[in-house]
Coordinates of C-alpha atoms in Angstrom, one line a residue:
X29 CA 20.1 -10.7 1.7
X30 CA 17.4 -8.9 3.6
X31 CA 15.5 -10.3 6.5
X32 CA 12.6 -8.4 7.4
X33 CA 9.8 -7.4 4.6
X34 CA 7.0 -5.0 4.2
X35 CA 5.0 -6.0 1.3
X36 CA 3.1 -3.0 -0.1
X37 CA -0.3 -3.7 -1.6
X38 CA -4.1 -3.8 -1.7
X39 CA -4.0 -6.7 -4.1
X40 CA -4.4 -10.0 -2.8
X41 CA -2.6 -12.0 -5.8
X42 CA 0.3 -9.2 -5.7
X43 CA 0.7 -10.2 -1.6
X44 CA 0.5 -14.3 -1.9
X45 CA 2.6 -14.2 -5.3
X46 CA 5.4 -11.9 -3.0
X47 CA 5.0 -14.1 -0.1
X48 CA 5.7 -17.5 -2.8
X49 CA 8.7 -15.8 -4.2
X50 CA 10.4 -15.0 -1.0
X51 CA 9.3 -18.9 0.3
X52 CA 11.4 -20.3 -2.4
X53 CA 13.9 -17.6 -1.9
X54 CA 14.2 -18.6 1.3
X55 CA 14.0 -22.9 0.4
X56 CA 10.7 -22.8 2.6
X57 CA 7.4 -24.9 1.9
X58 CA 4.4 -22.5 3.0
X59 CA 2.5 -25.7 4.0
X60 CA 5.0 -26.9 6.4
X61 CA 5.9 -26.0 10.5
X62 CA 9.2 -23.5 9.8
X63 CA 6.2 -21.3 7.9
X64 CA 4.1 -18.8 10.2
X65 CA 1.6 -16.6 9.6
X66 CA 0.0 -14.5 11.9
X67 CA -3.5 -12.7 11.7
X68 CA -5.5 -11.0 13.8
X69 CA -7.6 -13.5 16.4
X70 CA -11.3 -14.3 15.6
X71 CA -13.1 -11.1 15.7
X72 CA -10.2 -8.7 16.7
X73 CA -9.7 -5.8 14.8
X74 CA -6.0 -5.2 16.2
X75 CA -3.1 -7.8 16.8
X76 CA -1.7 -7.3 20.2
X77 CA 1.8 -8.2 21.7
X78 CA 0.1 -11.4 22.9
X79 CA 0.9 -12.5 19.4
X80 CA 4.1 -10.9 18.7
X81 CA 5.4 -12.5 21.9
X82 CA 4.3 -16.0 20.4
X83 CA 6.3 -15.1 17.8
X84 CA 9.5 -14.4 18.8
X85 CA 8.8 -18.0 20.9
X86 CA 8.1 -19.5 17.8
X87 CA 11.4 -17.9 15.9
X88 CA 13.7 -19.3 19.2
X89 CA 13.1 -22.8 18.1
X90 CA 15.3 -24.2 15.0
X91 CA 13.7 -24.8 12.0
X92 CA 12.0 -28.3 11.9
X93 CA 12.7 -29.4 7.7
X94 CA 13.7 -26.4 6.0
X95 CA 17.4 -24.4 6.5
X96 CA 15.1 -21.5 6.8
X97 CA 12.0 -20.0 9.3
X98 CA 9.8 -17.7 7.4
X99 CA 7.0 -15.5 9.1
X100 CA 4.2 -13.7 7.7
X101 CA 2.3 -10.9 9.4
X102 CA -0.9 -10.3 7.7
X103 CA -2.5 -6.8 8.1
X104 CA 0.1 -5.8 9.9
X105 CA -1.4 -2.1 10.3
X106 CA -3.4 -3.8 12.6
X107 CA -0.2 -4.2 15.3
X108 CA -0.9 -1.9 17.9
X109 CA 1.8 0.6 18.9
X110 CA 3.1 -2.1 21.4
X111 CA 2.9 -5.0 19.6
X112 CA 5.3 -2.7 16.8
X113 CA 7.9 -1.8 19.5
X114 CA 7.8 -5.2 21.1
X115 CA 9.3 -6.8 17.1
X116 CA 12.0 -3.8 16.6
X117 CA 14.8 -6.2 17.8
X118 CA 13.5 -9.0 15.6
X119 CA 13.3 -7.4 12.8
X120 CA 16.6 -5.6 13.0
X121 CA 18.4 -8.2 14.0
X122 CA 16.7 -11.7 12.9
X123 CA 18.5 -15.2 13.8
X124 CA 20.7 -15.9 10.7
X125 CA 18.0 -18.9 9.6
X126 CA 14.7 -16.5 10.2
X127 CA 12.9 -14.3 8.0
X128 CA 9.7 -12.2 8.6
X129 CA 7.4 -9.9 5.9
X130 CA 4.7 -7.8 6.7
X131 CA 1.8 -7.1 4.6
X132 CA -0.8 -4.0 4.5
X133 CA -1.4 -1.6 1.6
X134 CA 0.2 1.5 3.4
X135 CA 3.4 1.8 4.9
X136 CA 2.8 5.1 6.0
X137 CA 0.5 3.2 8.5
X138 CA 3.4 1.9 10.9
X139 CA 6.0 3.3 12.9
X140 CA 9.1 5.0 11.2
X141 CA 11.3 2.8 13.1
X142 CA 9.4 -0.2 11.7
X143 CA 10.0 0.7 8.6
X144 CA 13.7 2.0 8.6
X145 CA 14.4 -2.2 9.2
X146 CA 12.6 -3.5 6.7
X147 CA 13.1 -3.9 2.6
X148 CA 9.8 -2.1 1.2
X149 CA 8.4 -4.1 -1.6
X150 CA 5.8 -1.9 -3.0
X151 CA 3.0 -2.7 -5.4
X152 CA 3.4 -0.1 -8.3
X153 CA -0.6 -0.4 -8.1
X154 CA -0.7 1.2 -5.1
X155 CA 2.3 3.6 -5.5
X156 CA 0.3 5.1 -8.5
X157 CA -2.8 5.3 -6.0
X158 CA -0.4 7.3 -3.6
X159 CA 0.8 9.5 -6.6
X160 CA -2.7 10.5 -7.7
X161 CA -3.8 11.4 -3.9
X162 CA -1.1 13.8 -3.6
X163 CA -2.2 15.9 -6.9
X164 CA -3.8 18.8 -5.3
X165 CA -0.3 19.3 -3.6
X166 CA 1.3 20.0 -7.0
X167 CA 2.2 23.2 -8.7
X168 CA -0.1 24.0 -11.5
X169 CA 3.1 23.2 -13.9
X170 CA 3.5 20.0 -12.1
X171 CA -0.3 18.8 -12.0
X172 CA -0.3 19.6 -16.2
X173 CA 3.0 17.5 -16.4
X174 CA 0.9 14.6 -14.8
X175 CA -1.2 14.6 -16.9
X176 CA 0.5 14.7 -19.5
X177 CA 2.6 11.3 -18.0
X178 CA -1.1 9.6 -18.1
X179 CA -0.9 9.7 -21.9
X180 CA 2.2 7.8 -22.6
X181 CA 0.5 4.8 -22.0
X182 CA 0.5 3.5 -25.7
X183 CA -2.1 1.0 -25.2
X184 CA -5.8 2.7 -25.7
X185 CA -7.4 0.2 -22.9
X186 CA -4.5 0.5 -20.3
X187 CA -4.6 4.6 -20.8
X188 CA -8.0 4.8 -20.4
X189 CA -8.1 2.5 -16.9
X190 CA -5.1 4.4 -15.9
X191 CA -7.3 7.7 -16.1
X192 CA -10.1 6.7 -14.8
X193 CA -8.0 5.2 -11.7
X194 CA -6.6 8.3 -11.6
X195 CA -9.7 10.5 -11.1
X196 CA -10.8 7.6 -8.7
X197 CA -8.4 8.2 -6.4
X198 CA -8.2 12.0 -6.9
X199 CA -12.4 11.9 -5.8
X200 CA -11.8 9.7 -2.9
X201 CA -8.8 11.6 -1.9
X202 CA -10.7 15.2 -1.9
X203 CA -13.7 13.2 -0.1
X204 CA -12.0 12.2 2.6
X205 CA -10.6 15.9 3.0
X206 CA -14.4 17.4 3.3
X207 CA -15.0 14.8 5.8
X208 CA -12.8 16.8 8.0
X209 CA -13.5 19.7 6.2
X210 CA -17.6 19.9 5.5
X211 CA -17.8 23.9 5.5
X212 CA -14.9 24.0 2.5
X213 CA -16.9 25.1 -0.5
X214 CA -13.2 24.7 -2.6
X215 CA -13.4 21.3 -1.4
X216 CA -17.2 21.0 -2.4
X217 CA -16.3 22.8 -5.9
X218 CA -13.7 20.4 -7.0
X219 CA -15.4 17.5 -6.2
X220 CA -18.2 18.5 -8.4
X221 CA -15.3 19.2 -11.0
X222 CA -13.9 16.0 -10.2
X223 CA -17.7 14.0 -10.6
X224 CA -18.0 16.0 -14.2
X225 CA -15.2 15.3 -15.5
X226 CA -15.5 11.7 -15.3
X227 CA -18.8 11.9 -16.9
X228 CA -17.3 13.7 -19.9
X229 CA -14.1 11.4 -20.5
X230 CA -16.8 8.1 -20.7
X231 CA -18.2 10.3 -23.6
X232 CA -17.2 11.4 -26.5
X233 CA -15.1 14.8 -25.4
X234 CA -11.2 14.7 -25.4
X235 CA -9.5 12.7 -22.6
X236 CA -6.6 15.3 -22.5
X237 CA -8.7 18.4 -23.3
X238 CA -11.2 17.4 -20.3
X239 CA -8.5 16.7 -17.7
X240 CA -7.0 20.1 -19.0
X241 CA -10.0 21.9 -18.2
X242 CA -10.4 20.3 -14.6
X243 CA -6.8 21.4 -13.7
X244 CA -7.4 25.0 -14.8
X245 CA -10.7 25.4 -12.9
X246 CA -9.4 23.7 -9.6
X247 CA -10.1 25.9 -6.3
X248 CA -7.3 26.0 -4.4

């Protein structure tokens, strides 16, 4: 059984439903002492190794009425670099009672060797997100492939809030790009392509036909 977590996910209910599975995995009331979670202090927008310290105090102490000890790092992309380093030994090598999870929405947001100790357990909500913000980095034979995997969704309301997810996070993907980028007219072009073709799918025009189009006029 694994002892350190990273729970993947933007989703509030996805994170506290996670976090209630692994308590009763772990035979662990959340409302009781041998439960922990830590957040960042009042005000802070980063959780130091002031508080990572305190934890490994708090994890050196039996647990008080359950078999097990179960911390919860909330945010955790908000550890600094040194508050990261300073849990490396706890999470690779826990007590044989203690557990620890991690939640944030991007793993790519901590250090590599925070993440080779820990299980990933990864909303497929936001794996799609990650999916559709890589697009422009497909071949043209790849990119009409995923489109194509947006139509085998059966169900007319889930295919049509997948697509619309999907050129969500393909505009705010391609946004953020010209914010580093504001001279790219490419960038500037597919936007626009981006903006029209969600205006055309919420009509009456062919979902498939008008995500078609958008791939075969992309700048690149």
């Amino acid at each position: 059984m694994s002892k350190s977590y990273i729970i993947s996910s933007n989703q509030i209910d996805f994170i506290n439903e996670t976090i209630n599975s692994l308590c009763s995995k772990f035979q662990i009331d959340d409302m009781n002492a041998d439960f922990l979670c830590v957040e960042p202090a009042d005000k802070k927008q980063s959780i130091g190794i002031d508080k990572t310290r305190k934890l490994k105090e708090w994890f050196s102490v039996k647990p008080y009425s359950s078999p097990n000890k179960f911390a919860v790092i909330q945010n955790a992309d908000l550890l600094t670099v040194e508050a990261q380093n300073s849990i490396l030994k706890l999470l690779e090598e826990p007590n044989d009672n203690c557990f620890i999870a991690l939640t944030l929405a991007n793993p790519s947001n901590l250090l590599p060797t925070v993440l080779s100790r820990c299980e990933i357990i990864q909303d497929t909500k936001v794996a799609r997100s990650s999916e559709d913000s890589n697009f422009m980095m497909l071949s043209r034979t790849q990119q009409f492939k995923y489109i194509e995997d947006l139509f085998s969704e059966k169900n007319a309301i889930e295919q049509n809030k997948n697509i619309k997810t999907f050129l969500f996070n393909l505009l705010s993907t391609l946004q953020k790009q010209l914010e580093k980028d504001h001279s790219n007219t490419k960038l500037r072009q597919n936007i626009d392509l981006v903006d029209q073709t969600s205006i055309m799918i919420s009509g009456n025009t062919s979902k498939r036909l008008a995500l078609e189009n958008m791939v075969i006029n992309m700048k690149y």
